Short mmCIF file of C-alpha atoms in Angstrom, two decimals:
data_model
loop_
_atom_site.label_atom_id
_atom_site.label_comp_id
_atom_site.label_asym_id
_atom_site.label_seq_id
_atom_site.Cartn_x
_atom_site.Cartn_y
_atom_site.Cartn_z
CA MET A 28 57.42 167.06 70.20
CA THR A 29 56.52 163.38 68.98
CA LEU A 30 57.40 161.03 71.70
CA THR A 31 56.99 158.31 68.56
CA PRO A 32 59.49 159.30 66.20
CA THR A 33 58.89 156.53 63.98
CA LEU A 34 54.88 157.09 63.77
CA THR A 35 53.64 160.07 62.65
CA SER A 36 51.46 159.34 59.95
CA PRO A 37 48.72 156.54 59.66
CA SER A 38 50.81 154.73 56.89
CA ASP A 39 54.13 154.33 59.36
CA LEU A 40 51.97 152.67 61.94
CA LEU A 41 50.58 150.03 58.64
CA CYS A 42 54.10 149.30 58.38
CA LYS A 43 54.78 148.73 61.87
CA LEU A 44 51.62 146.90 61.66
CA ALA A 45 53.30 144.64 59.01
CA ARG A 46 56.55 144.31 61.07
CA GLU A 47 54.38 142.74 64.07
CA GLN A 48 52.30 140.36 61.72
CA TYR A 49 56.03 138.89 60.60
CA ARG A 50 57.28 138.50 64.11
CA ALA A 51 54.45 137.18 65.38
CA PHE A 52 54.38 134.36 62.77
CA HIS A 53 58.35 133.39 62.87
CA SER A 54 58.63 133.42 66.31
CA GLU A 55 58.62 129.92 67.83
CA HIS A 56 58.87 130.52 71.24
CA LEU A 57 54.92 129.92 72.84
CA ILE A 58 55.56 133.16 74.89
CA HIS A 59 57.24 135.06 72.21
CA LYS A 60 54.60 134.43 69.89
CA ALA A 61 52.42 135.35 72.22
CA ASP A 62 53.87 138.62 72.96
CA HIS A 63 53.90 139.78 69.23
CA LEU A 64 50.26 138.55 68.94
CA TYR A 65 49.31 141.24 71.53
CA ASN A 66 51.66 144.14 70.56
CA PHE A 67 50.13 143.07 67.06
CA CYS A 68 46.89 143.63 68.29
CA ILE A 69 47.60 146.86 70.27
CA THR A 70 49.03 147.99 67.13
CA ALA A 71 45.87 147.01 64.69
CA LEU A 72 43.62 148.99 67.89
CA ALA A 73 45.86 151.99 67.39
CA ILE A 74 45.04 152.20 63.78
CA LYS A 75 41.64 153.33 64.36
CA ASP A 76 43.05 156.71 66.64
CA PHE A 77 45.57 157.49 63.43
CA VAL A 78 42.61 157.26 61.32
CA LEU A 79 40.34 159.54 62.51
CA GLU A 80 43.10 162.08 63.55
CA ASN A 81 43.97 162.08 59.90
CA LEU A 82 40.58 161.95 59.09
CA LYS A 83 40.12 165.10 61.35
CA ILE A 84 37.54 163.68 63.24
CA THR A 85 37.04 164.22 66.45
CA ASP A 86 33.58 164.80 67.41
CA THR A 87 32.75 161.64 70.01
CA SER A 88 29.31 161.10 68.05
CA LYS A 89 30.93 161.34 64.60
CA LYS A 90 33.72 158.80 65.73
CA GLN A 91 30.69 156.44 66.48
CA ALA A 92 29.80 155.71 63.44
CA TYR A 93 33.71 154.67 62.03
CA TYR A 94 33.70 152.00 65.23
CA ALA A 95 30.06 150.80 64.48
CA THR A 96 31.86 149.92 61.17
CA TRP A 97 34.66 148.09 62.84
CA ALA A 98 32.98 146.75 65.16
CA LYS A 99 31.00 144.61 62.35
CA VAL A 100 34.28 142.70 61.13
CA PRO A 101 35.46 139.53 63.97
CA GLU A 102 39.46 139.97 63.16
CA LEU A 103 39.20 143.68 64.49
CA VAL A 104 37.08 142.86 67.13
CA ALA A 105 39.13 140.33 68.22
CA ALA A 106 42.44 142.49 67.90
CA THR A 107 40.44 145.37 70.08
CA GLU A 108 39.79 142.79 72.32
CA ILE A 109 43.01 141.22 72.79
CA ALA A 110 44.85 144.38 73.04
CA ASN A 111 42.36 145.84 75.58
CA SER A 112 42.63 142.96 77.64
CA SER A 113 46.27 142.60 77.41
CA LYS A 114 46.48 146.07 78.30
CA HIS A 115 43.98 146.38 80.72
CA LEU A 116 43.53 142.80 82.00
CA THR A 117 39.80 143.02 81.59
CA LEU A 118 37.45 144.11 79.68
CA ARG A 119 34.55 147.12 80.68
CA ASP A 120 31.71 148.80 78.58
CA GLY A 121 32.14 152.63 78.73
CA LYS A 122 30.66 152.88 82.28
CA GLN A 123 33.25 151.17 83.69
CA ARG A 124 31.53 147.45 84.04
CA GLN A 125 33.16 144.60 82.90
CA LYS A 126 32.32 142.58 80.11
CA HIS A 127 32.34 139.90 78.49
CA ALA A 128 34.56 139.03 75.06
CA LYS A 129 32.69 138.35 71.72
CA THR A 130 35.79 136.73 71.44
CA LYS A 131 35.29 133.42 72.20
CA SER A 132 38.53 132.23 73.16
CA VAL A 133 43.25 132.39 71.83
CA LYS A 134 44.58 129.24 72.79
CA ALA A 135 47.75 127.39 72.65
CA SER A 136 48.08 125.17 69.82
CA SER A 137 50.60 124.02 66.67
CA SER A 138 50.83 124.40 63.41
CA SER A 139 53.01 123.27 59.97
CA VAL A 140 55.13 125.65 58.64
CA VAL A 141 57.35 125.66 55.70
CA ASP A 142 60.67 127.45 56.19
CA VAL A 143 61.85 128.67 52.11
CA TYR A 144 65.13 130.38 52.08
CA ILE A 145 67.53 131.21 48.83
CA ASP A 146 70.85 130.49 50.08
CA LYS A 147 74.75 132.40 48.64
CA ASN A 148 74.40 130.42 45.67
CA GLY A 149 71.12 131.79 44.69
CA ASP A 150 69.74 128.14 45.22
CA LEU A 151 66.27 127.44 46.71
CA HIS A 152 65.71 125.48 49.95
CA THR A 153 62.62 124.36 51.92
CA ILE A 154 62.23 123.17 54.81
CA LYS A 155 58.69 121.82 56.69
CA LYS A 156 58.64 121.80 60.45
CA ASP A 157 55.80 120.31 62.24
CA ASN A 158 54.46 121.10 65.83
CA VAL A 159 55.33 124.82 65.91
CA PRO A 160 53.82 126.91 68.62
CA ASP A 161 50.90 128.61 67.52
CA TYR A 162 47.58 130.00 68.79
CA ASN A 163 44.22 129.66 67.79
CA ILE A 164 41.93 132.55 68.01
CA GLU A 165 38.32 131.71 67.83
CA LEU A 166 36.57 134.97 66.34
CA GLU A 167 33.12 135.33 67.96
CA ASN A 168 31.55 133.70 64.96
CA GLY A 169 32.99 130.29 65.44
CA THR A 170 36.02 130.90 63.07
CA ILE A 171 39.12 129.27 64.03
CA LEU A 172 42.21 131.15 62.62
CA GLN A 173 45.79 130.90 63.51
CA VAL A 174 48.26 133.38 64.16
CA TRP A 175 49.19 133.61 60.41
CA GLU A 176 45.52 133.56 59.08
CA PHE A 177 44.34 135.95 61.80
CA THR A 178 47.11 138.63 61.32
CA ILE A 179 47.02 139.10 57.63
CA ALA A 180 43.45 139.07 57.38
CA VAL A 181 43.30 142.10 59.95
CA LEU A 182 46.69 143.24 57.76
CA HIS A 183 44.80 143.22 54.89
CA TYR A 184 41.60 144.36 55.96
CA TRP A 185 43.61 147.81 57.40
CA GLU A 186 45.32 148.02 53.73
CA ASN A 187 42.03 147.71 51.74
CA TYR A 188 40.46 150.23 54.20
CA PHE A 189 43.61 152.89 53.41
CA LYS A 190 43.03 152.19 49.54
CA ASN A 191 39.54 152.79 49.53
CA ASN A 192 39.79 155.70 51.49
CA SER A 193 42.15 157.57 49.91
CA ILE A 194 44.37 157.17 53.34
CA PRO A 195 47.83 157.51 51.95
CA TYR A 196 50.15 154.30 52.18
CA TYR A 197 53.98 153.22 51.56
CA LYS A 198 54.93 149.87 50.94
CA GLN A 199 58.56 149.95 53.32
CA LYS A 200 61.54 148.36 52.21
CA GLU A 201 62.25 145.07 52.75
CA ASP A 202 65.69 145.70 54.82
CA GLU A 203 62.98 147.87 57.50
CA TYR A 204 60.47 145.04 57.05
CA PHE A 205 62.91 142.40 58.01
CA GLY A 206 64.83 144.31 60.16
CA VAL A 207 68.10 144.32 57.96
CA VAL A 208 71.13 146.24 59.40
CA ASP A 209 74.12 146.35 57.73
CA ASN A 210 76.07 148.72 60.21
CA ILE A 211 75.76 150.28 62.77
CA GLU A 212 74.70 153.34 62.29
CA GLN A 213 71.54 151.82 60.62
CA SER A 214 70.34 150.77 63.41
CA ARG A 215 70.30 153.92 64.94
#
């Protein structure tokens, strides 16, 4: 029996990561944006375990080569550190000693966005919004990314990783991605 009935494959988790990315970007309340960013990072971290299980790699020494590869990607390092610090409050090494994050910071900021939508008549509309609550994530190499840039970089990394390693991945339907529910039966 699975305790996560909607998460049975690496592809399912990658689809969840895309939904978390969407929620993190579109949230306009600073606390909610942070919550969605944390959830995105926890999901991004969990993908590592799903990939290793999918590849049937259970030996700790064999896992280390994968972890070493992923540790070279500053965005994955930041996602891992954000996930672990939100889950455990602090970061610790393998011997349970407190360690410093490589990621330099996650700080509140603001950005400008453009909402784009099509009305019921098929007309395209755009609305520019300034000073939308956001976060700047400063990576270990000094690069500063806002939530959209950061989350899309992590999402694209995993999509390419799946493709390059022949890990099956399906694109989710739009109603699943956007959370569209037409009737009460769909929400169950």
